[in-house]
Amino acid sequence: MSEVIDLISALRDGTMTLEEVAQRFRERPWPRRASSRPSTYLERAAAVQEDSDIYRPGSFDDVAAAHHEGRLTDQEYSVLSEAVAESKRAEDDRHPGGVADSE
């Protein structure tokens, strides 16, 4: 299991509040996917052959899956998504010109 799943479970069982989980989400680093886009036809064709949607434990994938499975309400998902975005913006501010943890 991942820390993210553990935090969502704590929210579900009432041992943590939504704001406590959101704060932990703001404080943790989030893995990112590489953002380089293919520029030529051959690069695009090669990229299609790769599975770029591989599940990554401990990433936002866990949050999205919990929402999709009904373990997070729309409101909880919105709050936690914004917390993840805040964490990523703060990391971007600390590492201008490049992300430290890319896939």
PDB file of C-alpha atoms in Angstrom:
ATOM      1  CA  MET A   1       0.000   0.000   0.000  1.00  0.00           C
ATOM      2  CA  SER A   2       1.033   3.588  -0.451  1.00  0.00           C
ATOM      3  CA  GLU A   3       0.998   6.538   1.922  1.00  0.00           C
ATOM      4  CA  VAL A   4      -1.744   8.086  -0.213  1.00  0.00           C
ATOM      5  CA  ILE A   5      -3.994   5.039   0.173  1.00  0.00           C
ATOM      6  CA  ASP A   6      -3.285   4.996   3.915  1.00  0.00           C
ATOM      7  CA  LEU A   7      -4.288   8.668   4.203  1.00  0.00           C
ATOM      8  CA  ILE A   8      -7.490   8.119   2.236  1.00  0.00           C
ATOM      9  CA  SER A   9      -8.273   5.118   4.468  1.00  0.00           C
ATOM     10  CA  ALA A  10      -7.727   7.288   7.548  1.00  0.00           C
ATOM     11  CA  LEU A  11     -10.174   9.817   6.114  1.00  0.00           C
ATOM     12  CA  ARG A  12     -12.718   7.054   5.477  1.00  0.00           C
ATOM     13  CA  ASP A  13     -12.435   5.524   8.952  1.00  0.00           C
ATOM     14  CA  GLY A  14     -12.571   8.918  10.666  1.00  0.00           C
ATOM     15  CA  THR A  15      -9.094   8.871  12.226  1.00  0.00           C
ATOM     16  CA  MET A  16      -8.158  11.944  10.152  1.00  0.00           C
ATOM     17  CA  THR A  17     -10.222  14.893   8.936  1.00  0.00           C
ATOM     18  CA  LEU A  18     -10.353  16.057   5.348  1.00  0.00           C
ATOM     19  CA  GLU A  19      -8.243  19.092   6.254  1.00  0.00           C
ATOM     20  CA  GLU A  20      -5.612  16.907   7.965  1.00  0.00           C
ATOM     21  CA  VAL A  21      -5.334  14.683   4.904  1.00  0.00           C
ATOM     22  CA  ALA A  22      -5.232  17.735   2.614  1.00  0.00           C
ATOM     23  CA  GLN A  23      -2.418  19.220   4.710  1.00  0.00           C
ATOM     24  CA  ARG A  24      -0.407  16.003   4.431  1.00  0.00           C
ATOM     25  CA  PHE A  25      -1.013  16.064   0.662  1.00  0.00           C
ATOM     26  CA  ARG A  26       0.326  19.640   0.533  1.00  0.00           C
ATOM     27  CA  GLU A  27       3.473  18.640   2.437  1.00  0.00           C
ATOM     28  CA  ARG A  28       4.466  15.520   0.494  1.00  0.00           C
ATOM     29  CA  PRO A  29       6.255  15.314  -2.857  1.00  0.00           C
ATOM     30  CA  TRP A  30       4.224  13.912  -5.746  1.00  0.00           C
ATOM     31  CA  PRO A  31       5.769  11.846  -8.532  1.00  0.00           C
ATOM     32  CA  ARG A  32       5.204  13.294 -11.975  1.00  0.00           C
ATOM     33  CA  ARG A  33       5.051  11.958 -15.453  1.00  0.00           C
ATOM     34  CA  ALA A  34       7.544  13.137 -18.038  1.00  0.00           C
ATOM     35  CA  SER A  35       6.063  16.043 -19.937  1.00  0.00           C
ATOM     36  CA  SER A  36       8.130  15.945 -23.113  1.00  0.00           C
ATOM     37  CA  ARG A  37       5.955  15.600 -26.162  1.00  0.00           C
ATOM     38  CA  PRO A  38       7.017  13.915 -29.374  1.00  0.00           C
ATOM     39  CA  SER A  39       7.758  16.439 -32.100  1.00  0.00           C
ATOM     40  CA  THR A  40       8.081  14.318 -35.215  1.00  0.00           C
ATOM     41  CA  TYR A  41       5.721  11.851 -36.793  1.00  0.00           C
ATOM     42  CA  LEU A  42       8.063   8.953 -35.981  1.00  0.00           C
ATOM     43  CA  GLU A  43       8.320  10.031 -32.337  1.00  0.00           C
ATOM     44  CA  ARG A  44       4.517  10.269 -32.115  1.00  0.00           C
ATOM     45  CA  ALA A  45       4.140   6.834 -33.704  1.00  0.00           C
ATOM     46  CA  ALA A  46       6.617   5.352 -31.230  1.00  0.00           C
ATOM     47  CA  ALA A  47       4.846   7.050 -28.303  1.00  0.00           C
ATOM     48  CA  VAL A  48       1.532   5.478 -29.310  1.00  0.00           C
ATOM     49  CA  GLN A  49       3.144   2.070 -28.913  1.00  0.00           C
ATOM     50  CA  GLU A  50       4.160   2.827 -25.328  1.00  0.00           C
ATOM     51  CA  ASP A  51       1.697   2.591 -22.447  1.00  0.00           C
ATOM     52  CA  SER A  52       2.006   6.018 -20.865  1.00  0.00           C
ATOM     53  CA  ASP A  53      -0.935   5.386 -18.515  1.00  0.00           C
ATOM     54  CA  ILE A  54       0.888   2.973 -16.225  1.00  0.00           C
ATOM     55  CA  TYR A  55      -0.429   3.135 -12.651  1.00  0.00           C
ATOM     56  CA  ARG A  56       2.098   4.672 -10.299  1.00  0.00           C
ATOM     57  CA  PRO A  57       1.563   3.869  -6.571  1.00  0.00           C
ATOM     58  CA  GLY A  58       1.892   6.864  -4.267  1.00  0.00           C
ATOM     59  CA  SER A  59       0.935   9.260  -7.043  1.00  0.00           C
ATOM     60  CA  PHE A  60      -2.211  11.163  -7.900  1.00  0.00           C
ATOM     61  CA  ASP A  61      -3.331   7.892  -9.525  1.00  0.00           C
ATOM     62  CA  ASP A  62      -4.304   6.687  -6.026  1.00  0.00           C
ATOM     63  CA  VAL A  63      -6.490   9.763  -5.470  1.00  0.00           C
ATOM     64  CA  ALA A  64      -8.183   9.424  -8.865  1.00  0.00           C
ATOM     65  CA  ALA A  65      -8.791   5.702  -8.303  1.00  0.00           C
ATOM     66  CA  ALA A  66     -10.318   6.330  -4.870  1.00  0.00           C
ATOM     67  CA  HIS A  67     -12.698   8.885  -6.376  1.00  0.00           C
ATOM     68  CA  HIS A  68     -13.576   6.603  -9.278  1.00  0.00           C
ATOM     69  CA  GLU A  69     -14.269   3.723  -6.866  1.00  0.00           C
ATOM     70  CA  GLY A  70     -16.518   5.904  -4.686  1.00  0.00           C
ATOM     71  CA  ARG A  71     -14.138   6.075  -1.712  1.00  0.00           C
ATOM     72  CA  LEU A  72     -13.933   9.870  -2.096  1.00  0.00           C
ATOM     73  CA  THR A  73     -16.867  12.202  -2.606  1.00  0.00           C
ATOM     74  CA  ASP A  74     -16.722  14.868  -5.300  1.00  0.00           C
ATOM     75  CA  GLN A  75     -16.073  17.493  -2.606  1.00  0.00           C
ATOM     76  CA  GLU A  76     -13.278  15.455  -0.980  1.00  0.00           C
ATOM     77  CA  TYR A  77     -11.727  14.816  -4.388  1.00  0.00           C
ATOM     78  CA  SER A  78     -11.833  18.536  -5.166  1.00  0.00           C
ATOM     79  CA  VAL A  79     -10.138  19.479  -1.875  1.00  0.00           C
ATOM     80  CA  LEU A  80      -7.466  16.795  -2.207  1.00  0.00           C
ATOM     81  CA  SER A  81      -6.828  17.577  -5.881  1.00  0.00           C
ATOM     82  CA  GLU A  82      -6.215  21.217  -4.994  1.00  0.00           C
ATOM     83  CA  ALA A  83      -3.862  20.138  -2.171  1.00  0.00           C
ATOM     84  CA  VAL A  84      -1.849  18.049  -4.662  1.00  0.00           C
ATOM     85  CA  ALA A  85      -1.725  21.006  -7.056  1.00  0.00           C
ATOM     86  CA  GLU A  86      -0.505  23.275  -4.240  1.00  0.00           C
ATOM     87  CA  SER A  87       2.255  20.791  -3.413  1.00  0.00           C
ATOM     88  CA  LYS A  88       3.352  20.629  -7.052  1.00  0.00           C
ATOM     89  CA  ARG A  89       3.318  24.433  -7.406  1.00  0.00           C
ATOM     90  CA  ALA A  90       5.449  24.752  -4.262  1.00  0.00           C
ATOM     91  CA  GLU A  91       7.896  22.182  -5.665  1.00  0.00           C
ATOM     92  CA  ASP A  92       8.030  24.094  -8.960  1.00  0.00           C
ATOM     93  CA  ASP A  93       8.852  27.271  -7.002  1.00  0.00           C
ATOM     94  CA  ARG A  94      11.687  25.439  -5.225  1.00  0.00           C
ATOM     95  CA  HIS A  95      13.048  24.009  -8.516  1.00  0.00           C
ATOM     96  CA  PRO A  96      12.574  26.671 -11.192  1.00  0.00           C
ATOM     97  CA  GLY A  97      13.508  25.498 -14.660  1.00  0.00           C
ATOM     98  CA  GLY A  98      12.852  21.827 -14.033  1.00  0.00           C
ATOM     99  CA  VAL A  99      11.034  19.303 -11.923  1.00  0.00           C
ATOM    100  CA  ALA A 100      13.177  17.263  -9.574  1.00  0.00           C
ATOM    101  CA  ASP A 101      11.151  14.030  -9.747  1.00  0.00           C
ATOM    102  CA  SER A 102      10.026  13.210 -13.262  1.00  0.00           C
ATOM    103  CA  GLU A 103       9.220   9.802 -14.626  1.00  0.00           C
TER     104      GLU A 103
END
